[in-house]
Short mmCIF file of C-alpha atoms and ligand atoms in Angstrom, two decimals:
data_model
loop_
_atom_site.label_atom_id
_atom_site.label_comp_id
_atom_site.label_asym_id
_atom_site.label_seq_id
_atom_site.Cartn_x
_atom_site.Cartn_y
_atom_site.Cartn_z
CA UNK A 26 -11.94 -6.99 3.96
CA UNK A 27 -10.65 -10.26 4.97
CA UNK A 28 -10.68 -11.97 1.34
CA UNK A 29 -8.95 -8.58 0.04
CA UNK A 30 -6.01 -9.22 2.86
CA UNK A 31 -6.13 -12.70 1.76
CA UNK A 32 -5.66 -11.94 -1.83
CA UNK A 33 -2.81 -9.68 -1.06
CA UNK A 34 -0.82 -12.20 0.92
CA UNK A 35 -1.33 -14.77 -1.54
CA UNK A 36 -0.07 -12.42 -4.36
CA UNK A 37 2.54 -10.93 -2.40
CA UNK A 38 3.57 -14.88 -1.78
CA UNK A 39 3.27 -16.02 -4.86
CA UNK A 40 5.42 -13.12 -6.38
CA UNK A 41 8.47 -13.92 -4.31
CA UNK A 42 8.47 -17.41 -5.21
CA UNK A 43 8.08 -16.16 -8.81
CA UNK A 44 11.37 -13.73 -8.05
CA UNK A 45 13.45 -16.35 -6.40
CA UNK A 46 13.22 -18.03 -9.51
CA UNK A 47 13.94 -15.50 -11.84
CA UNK A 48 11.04 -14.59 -13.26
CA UNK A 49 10.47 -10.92 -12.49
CA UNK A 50 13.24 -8.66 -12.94
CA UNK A 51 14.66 -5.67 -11.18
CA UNK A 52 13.96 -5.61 -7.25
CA UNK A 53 10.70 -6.13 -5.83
CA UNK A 54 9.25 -4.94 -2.35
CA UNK A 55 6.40 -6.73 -0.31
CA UNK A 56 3.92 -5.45 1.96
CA UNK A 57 3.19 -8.80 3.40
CA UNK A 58 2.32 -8.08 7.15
CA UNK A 59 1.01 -4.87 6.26
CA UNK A 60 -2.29 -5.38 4.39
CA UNK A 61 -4.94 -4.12 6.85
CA UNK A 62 -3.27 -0.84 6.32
CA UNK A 63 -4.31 -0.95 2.53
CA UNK A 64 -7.79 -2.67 3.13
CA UNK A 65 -8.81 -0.33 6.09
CA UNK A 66 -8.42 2.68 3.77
CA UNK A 67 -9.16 1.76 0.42
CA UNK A 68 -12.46 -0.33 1.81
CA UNK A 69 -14.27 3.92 1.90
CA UNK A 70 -12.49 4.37 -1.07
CA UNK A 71 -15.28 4.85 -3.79
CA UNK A 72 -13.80 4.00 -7.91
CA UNK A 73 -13.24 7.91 -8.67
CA UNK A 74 -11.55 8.45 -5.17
CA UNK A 75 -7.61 8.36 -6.42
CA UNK A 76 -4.72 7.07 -4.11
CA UNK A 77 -0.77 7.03 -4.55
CA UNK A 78 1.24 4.27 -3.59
CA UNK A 79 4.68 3.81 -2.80
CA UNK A 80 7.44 0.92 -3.29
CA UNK A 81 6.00 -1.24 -1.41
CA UNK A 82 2.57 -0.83 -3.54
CA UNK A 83 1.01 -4.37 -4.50
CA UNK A 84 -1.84 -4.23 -1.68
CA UNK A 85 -2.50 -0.58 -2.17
CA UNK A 86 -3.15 -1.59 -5.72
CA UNK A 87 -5.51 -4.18 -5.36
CA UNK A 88 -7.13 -2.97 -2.36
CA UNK A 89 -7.98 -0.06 -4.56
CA UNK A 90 -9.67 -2.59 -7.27
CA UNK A 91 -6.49 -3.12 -9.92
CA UNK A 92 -6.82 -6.06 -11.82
CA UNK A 93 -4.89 -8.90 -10.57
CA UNK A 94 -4.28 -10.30 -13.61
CA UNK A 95 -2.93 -7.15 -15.42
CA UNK A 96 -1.34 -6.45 -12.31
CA UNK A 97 0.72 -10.04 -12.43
CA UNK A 98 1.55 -9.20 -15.80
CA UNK A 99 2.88 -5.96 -15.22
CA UNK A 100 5.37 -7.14 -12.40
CA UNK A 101 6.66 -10.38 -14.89
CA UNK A 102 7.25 -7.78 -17.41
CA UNK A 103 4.78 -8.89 -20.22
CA UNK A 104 3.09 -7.08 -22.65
CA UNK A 105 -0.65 -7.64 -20.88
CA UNK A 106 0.30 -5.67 -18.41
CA UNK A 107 -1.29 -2.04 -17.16
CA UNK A 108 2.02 -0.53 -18.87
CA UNK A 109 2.61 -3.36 -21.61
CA UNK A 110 4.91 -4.33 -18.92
CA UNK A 111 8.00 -1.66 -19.22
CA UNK A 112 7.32 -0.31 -15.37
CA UNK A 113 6.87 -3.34 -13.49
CA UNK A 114 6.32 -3.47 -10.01
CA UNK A 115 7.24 0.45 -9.18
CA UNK A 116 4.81 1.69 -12.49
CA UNK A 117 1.46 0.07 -11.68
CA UNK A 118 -0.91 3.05 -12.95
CA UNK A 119 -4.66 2.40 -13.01
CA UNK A 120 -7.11 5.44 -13.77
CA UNK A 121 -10.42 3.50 -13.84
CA UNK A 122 -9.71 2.37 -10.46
CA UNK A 123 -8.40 5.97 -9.92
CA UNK A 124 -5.14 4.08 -8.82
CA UNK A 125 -2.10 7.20 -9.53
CA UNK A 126 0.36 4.54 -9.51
CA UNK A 127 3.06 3.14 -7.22
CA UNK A 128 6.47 5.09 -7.83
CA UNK A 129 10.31 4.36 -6.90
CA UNK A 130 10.52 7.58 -5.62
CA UNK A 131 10.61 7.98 -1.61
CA UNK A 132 7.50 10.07 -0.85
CA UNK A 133 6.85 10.52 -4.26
CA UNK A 134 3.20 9.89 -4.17
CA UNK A 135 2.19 12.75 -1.79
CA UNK A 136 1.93 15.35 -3.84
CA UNK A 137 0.64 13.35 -6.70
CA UNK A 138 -2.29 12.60 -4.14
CA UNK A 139 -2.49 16.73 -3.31
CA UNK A 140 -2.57 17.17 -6.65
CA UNK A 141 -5.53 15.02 -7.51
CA UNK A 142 -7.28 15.66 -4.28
CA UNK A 143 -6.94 19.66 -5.58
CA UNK A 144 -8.44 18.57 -8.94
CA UNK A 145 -11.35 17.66 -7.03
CA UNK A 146 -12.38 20.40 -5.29
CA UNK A 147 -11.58 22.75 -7.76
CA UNK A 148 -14.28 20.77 -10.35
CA UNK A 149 -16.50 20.59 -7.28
CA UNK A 150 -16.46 16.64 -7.07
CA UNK A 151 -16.66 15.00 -3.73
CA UNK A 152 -13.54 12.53 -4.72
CA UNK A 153 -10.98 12.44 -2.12
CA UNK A 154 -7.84 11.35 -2.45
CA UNK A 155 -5.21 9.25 -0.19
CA UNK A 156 -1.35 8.55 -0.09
CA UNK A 157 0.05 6.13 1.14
CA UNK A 158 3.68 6.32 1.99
CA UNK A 159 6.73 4.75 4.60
CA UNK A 160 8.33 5.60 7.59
CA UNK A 161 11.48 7.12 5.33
CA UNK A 162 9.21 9.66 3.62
CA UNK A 163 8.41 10.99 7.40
CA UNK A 164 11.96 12.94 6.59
CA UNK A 165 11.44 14.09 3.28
CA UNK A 166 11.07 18.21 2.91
CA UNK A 167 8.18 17.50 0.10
CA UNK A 168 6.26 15.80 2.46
CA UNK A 169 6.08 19.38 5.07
CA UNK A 170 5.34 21.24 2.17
CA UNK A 171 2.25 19.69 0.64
CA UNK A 172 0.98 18.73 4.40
CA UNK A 173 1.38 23.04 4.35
CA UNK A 174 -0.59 23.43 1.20
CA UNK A 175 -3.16 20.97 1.82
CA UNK A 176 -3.78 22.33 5.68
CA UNK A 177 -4.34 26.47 3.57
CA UNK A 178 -6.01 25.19 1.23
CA UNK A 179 -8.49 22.44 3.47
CA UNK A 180 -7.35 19.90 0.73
CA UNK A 181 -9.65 16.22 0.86
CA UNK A 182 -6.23 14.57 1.11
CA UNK A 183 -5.02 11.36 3.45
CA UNK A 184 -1.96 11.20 4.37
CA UNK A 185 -1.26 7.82 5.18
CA UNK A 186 1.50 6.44 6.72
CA UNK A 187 2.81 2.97 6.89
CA UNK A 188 5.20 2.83 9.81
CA UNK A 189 6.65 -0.30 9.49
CA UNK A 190 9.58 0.69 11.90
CA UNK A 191 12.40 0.72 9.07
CA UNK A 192 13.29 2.57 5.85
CA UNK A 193 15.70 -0.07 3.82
CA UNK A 194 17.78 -1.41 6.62
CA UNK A 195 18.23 1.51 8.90
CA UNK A 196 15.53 1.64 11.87
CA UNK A 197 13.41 4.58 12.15
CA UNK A 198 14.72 5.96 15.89
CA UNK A 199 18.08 6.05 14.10
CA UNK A 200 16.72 8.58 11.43
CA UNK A 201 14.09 10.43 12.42
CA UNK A 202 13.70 12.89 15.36
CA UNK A 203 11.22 13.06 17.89
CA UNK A 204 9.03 11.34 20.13
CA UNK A 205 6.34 10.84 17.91
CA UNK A 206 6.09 11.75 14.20
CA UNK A 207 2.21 11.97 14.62
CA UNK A 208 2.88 15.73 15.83
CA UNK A 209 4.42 16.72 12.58
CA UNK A 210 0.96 16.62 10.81
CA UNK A 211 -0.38 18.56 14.49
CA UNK A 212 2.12 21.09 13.46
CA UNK A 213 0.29 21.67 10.55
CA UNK A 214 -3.09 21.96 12.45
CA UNK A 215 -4.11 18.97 10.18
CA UNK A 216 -6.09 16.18 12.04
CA UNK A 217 -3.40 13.43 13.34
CA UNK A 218 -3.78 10.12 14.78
CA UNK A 219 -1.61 7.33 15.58
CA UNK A 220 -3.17 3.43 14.60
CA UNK A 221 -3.04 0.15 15.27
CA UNK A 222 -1.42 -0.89 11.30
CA UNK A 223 -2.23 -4.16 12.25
CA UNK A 224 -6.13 -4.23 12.91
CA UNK A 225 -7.89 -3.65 9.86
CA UNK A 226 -10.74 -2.63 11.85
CA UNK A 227 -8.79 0.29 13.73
CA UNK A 228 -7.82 1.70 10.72
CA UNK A 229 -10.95 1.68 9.04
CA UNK A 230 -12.40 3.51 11.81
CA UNK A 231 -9.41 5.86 11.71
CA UNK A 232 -9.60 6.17 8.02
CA UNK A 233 -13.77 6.50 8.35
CA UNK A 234 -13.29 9.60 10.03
CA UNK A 235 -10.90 11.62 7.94
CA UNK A 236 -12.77 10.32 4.66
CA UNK A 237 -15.62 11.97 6.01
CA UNK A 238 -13.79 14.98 7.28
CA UNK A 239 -12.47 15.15 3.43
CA UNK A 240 -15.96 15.18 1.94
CA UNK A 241 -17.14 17.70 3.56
CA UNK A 242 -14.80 19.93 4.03
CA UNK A 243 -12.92 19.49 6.87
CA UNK A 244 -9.35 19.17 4.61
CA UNK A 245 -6.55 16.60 5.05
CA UNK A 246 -6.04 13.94 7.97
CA UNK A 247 -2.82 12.64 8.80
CA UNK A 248 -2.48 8.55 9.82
CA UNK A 249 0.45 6.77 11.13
CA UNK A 250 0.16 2.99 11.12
CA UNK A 251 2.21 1.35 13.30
CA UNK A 252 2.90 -2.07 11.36
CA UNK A 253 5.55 -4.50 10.33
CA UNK A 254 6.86 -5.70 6.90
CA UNK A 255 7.31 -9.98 7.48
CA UNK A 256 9.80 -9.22 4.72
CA UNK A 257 12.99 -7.90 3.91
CA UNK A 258 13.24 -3.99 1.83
CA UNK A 259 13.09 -6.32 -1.13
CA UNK A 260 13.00 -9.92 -1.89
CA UNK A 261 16.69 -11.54 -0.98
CA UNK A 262 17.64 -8.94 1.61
CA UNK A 263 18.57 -11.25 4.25
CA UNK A 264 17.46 -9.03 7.05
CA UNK A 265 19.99 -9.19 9.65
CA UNK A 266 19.35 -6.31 11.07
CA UNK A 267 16.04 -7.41 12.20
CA UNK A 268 15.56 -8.30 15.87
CA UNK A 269 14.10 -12.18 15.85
CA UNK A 270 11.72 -11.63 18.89
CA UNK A 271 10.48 -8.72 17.72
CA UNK A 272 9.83 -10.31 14.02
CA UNK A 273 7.88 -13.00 16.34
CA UNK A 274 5.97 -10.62 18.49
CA UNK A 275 4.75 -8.60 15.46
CA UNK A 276 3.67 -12.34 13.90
CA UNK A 277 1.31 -12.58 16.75
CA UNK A 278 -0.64 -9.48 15.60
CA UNK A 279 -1.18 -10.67 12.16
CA UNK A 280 -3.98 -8.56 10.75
CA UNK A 281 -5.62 -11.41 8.60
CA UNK A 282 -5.70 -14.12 11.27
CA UNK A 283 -6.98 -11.57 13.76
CA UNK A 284 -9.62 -10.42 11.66
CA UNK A 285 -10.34 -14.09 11.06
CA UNK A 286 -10.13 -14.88 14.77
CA UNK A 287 -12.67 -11.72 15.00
CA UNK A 288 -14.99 -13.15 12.44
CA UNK A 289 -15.33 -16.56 13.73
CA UNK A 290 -16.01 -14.78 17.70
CA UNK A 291 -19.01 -13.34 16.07
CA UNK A 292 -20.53 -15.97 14.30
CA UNK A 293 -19.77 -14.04 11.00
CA UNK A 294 -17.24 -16.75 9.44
CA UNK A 295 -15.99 -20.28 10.40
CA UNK A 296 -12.91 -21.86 9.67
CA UNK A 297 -13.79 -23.65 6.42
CA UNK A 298 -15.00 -20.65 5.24
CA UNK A 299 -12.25 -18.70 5.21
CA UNK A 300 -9.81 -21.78 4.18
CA UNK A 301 -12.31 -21.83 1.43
CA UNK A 302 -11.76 -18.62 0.35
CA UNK A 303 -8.35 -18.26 0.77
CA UNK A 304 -7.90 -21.11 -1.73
CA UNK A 305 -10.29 -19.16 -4.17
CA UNK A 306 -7.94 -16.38 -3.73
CA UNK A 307 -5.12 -18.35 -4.15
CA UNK A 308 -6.40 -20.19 -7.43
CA UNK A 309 -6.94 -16.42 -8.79
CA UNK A 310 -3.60 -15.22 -8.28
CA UNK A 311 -2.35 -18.63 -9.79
CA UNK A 312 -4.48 -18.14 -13.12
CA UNK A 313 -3.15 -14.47 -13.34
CA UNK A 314 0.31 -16.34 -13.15
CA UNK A 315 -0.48 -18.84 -15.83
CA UNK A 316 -1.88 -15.86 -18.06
CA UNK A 317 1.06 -13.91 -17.80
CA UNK A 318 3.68 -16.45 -18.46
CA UNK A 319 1.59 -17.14 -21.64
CA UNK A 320 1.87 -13.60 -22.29
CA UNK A 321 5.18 -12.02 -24.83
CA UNK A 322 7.33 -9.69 -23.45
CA UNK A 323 6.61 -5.65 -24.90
CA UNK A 324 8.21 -5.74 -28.90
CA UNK A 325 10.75 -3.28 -29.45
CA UNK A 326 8.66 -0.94 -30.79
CA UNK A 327 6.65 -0.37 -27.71
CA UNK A 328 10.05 1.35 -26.24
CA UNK A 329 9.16 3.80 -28.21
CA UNK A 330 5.35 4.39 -27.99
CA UNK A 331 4.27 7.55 -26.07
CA UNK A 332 7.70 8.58 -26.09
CA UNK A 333 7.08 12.60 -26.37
CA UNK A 334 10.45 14.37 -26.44
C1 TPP B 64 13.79 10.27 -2.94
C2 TPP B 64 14.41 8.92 -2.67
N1 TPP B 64 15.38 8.82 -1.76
C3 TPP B 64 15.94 7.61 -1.49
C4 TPP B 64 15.51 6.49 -2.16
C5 TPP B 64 16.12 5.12 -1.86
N2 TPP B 64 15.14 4.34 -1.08
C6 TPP B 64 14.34 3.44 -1.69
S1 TPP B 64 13.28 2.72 -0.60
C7 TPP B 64 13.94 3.59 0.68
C8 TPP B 64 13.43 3.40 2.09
C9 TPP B 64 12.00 3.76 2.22
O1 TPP B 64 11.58 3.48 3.51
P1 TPP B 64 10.10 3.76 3.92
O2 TPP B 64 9.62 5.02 3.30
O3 TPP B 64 10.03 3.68 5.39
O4 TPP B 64 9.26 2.61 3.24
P2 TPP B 64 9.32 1.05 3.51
O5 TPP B 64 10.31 0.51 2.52
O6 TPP B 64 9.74 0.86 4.92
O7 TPP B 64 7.95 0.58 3.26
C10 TPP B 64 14.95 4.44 0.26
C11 TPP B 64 15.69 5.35 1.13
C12 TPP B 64 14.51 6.65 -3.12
N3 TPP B 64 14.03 5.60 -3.80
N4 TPP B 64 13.94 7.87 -3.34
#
């Protein structure tokens, strides 16, 4: 869990330094601060099990097994990419790693994931299936209706929320009413618990229970992650709507130092280990750089491929 937090970081890193100088187009969004929200879940998450990502998808993506090197491509646009590069960062679709893709659209992935997680049981498979979504798509009406579908119909579906406190630049107490939006999955009857984003370990615990709930089952489970995005919406927001001493306090609860701190209390990991592997990480983001900027952009006549209408 901690190299896969590692290896997010260091791609989310390394793809803003790649954007501030111009070589990705269109707008990207980071989850850097968030990755323990990713690992926790997709760390139960067998290859068949299917999840659907959001925006702010990267570490969803690779948590869930995508290629890092296809991925890379995909965001820079080039042909070696999972969609010959035409989607970029908010079109990362990956079936063998049963990866539904990361979409634009605000809550879009939830009923992709109820859709795939109603697949399953109708063909009798155990798969389950997860969504991962922000704060913003708390408030969208889609979001009610599959939770009502998937509570009927005792759907294997997580529902997996990243509250990271803001949706673009608006905070989340300005936008969304309530105390707590963990009762709007209780509404439903549907399992509901509020995490700790920020320990990797919490949330696998959290997510341990409603994968198993799912497989045999129990239906849907409902997780909100409290956590924190270091960044701004998207790279070159400036961010000043952000309180500094709350960007400092969140800081402190980094999930990958404070799984490292964990790991070294134990005896599991020392320091040089993990600086080891974080520069293994870091040298296999850098070759899936290398690879894509060797790679040519999609030819005009991949505009038109799989064009059906
Ligand atoms: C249906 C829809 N409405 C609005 C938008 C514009 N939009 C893009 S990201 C975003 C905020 C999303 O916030 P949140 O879901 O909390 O995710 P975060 O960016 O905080 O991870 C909005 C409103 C959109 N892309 N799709």
């Amino acid at each position: 869990m901690l190299r896969q937090m590692q290896l997010i970081r260091s791609f989310e890193e390394a793809v803003r330094n790649l954007y501030s100088g111009g070589m990705i187009p269109g707008l990207v969004h980071l989850c850097a601060g968030q990755e323990a929200v990713a690992v926790g879940v997709c760390s139960l998450l067998n290859s068949d099990d299917m999840i659907a990502s959001n925006h702010r998808g990267h570490g969803h993506c690779l948590a869930k097994g995508t290629d890092v090197g296809r991925m890379m491509a995909e965001v820079m646009g080039r042909r070696t990419g999972y969609g010959l590069g035409r989607g970029g960062t908010l079109h990362i679709f990956d079936a063998t790693h049963g990866n539904l893709g990361t979409t634009g659209i605000v809550g879009g992935g939830i009923p992709l994931a109820a859709g795939a997680a109603l697949a399953a049981k109708r063909n009798g498979r155990s798969q389950v299936a997860a969504a991962f979504f922000g704060d913003g798509a708390l408030n969208q009406g889609l979001m009610f209706e599959v939770m009502n579908m998937a509570a009927i119909w005792k759907l294997p579906v997580l529902f997996v929320c990243e509250n990271n406190g803001f949706g673009e630049f608006t905070a989340i107490e300005d936008v969304t009413a309530g105390v707590n939006p963990v009762v709007r999955g209780q509404a439903f009857d549907i399992p509901s618990e509020t995490v700790d984003g920020m320990d990797v370990i919490a949330v696998r615990a959290a997510a341990e229970e409603a994968i198993t709930r799912a497989r045999t089952g129990g239906g849907p489970s409902f997780l909100i992650c409290n956590t924190y995005r270091y960044g701004g919406h998207h790279v070159g927001d400036k961010q000043d709507y952000k309180d500094d001493d709350e960007a400092k306090a969140w800081r402190l609860k980094d999930p990958i130092e404070r799984l490292g701190r964990r790991l070294i209390e134990f005896n599991l990991a020392t320091e040089e280990k993990i600086s080891a592997q974080q520069a293994e990480v870091d040298a296999e983001v850098h070759t899936a750089i290398d690879a894509a900027k060797a790679a040519p952009f999609p030819a005009g006549e991949d505009l038109r491929a799989y064009l059906y209408a």
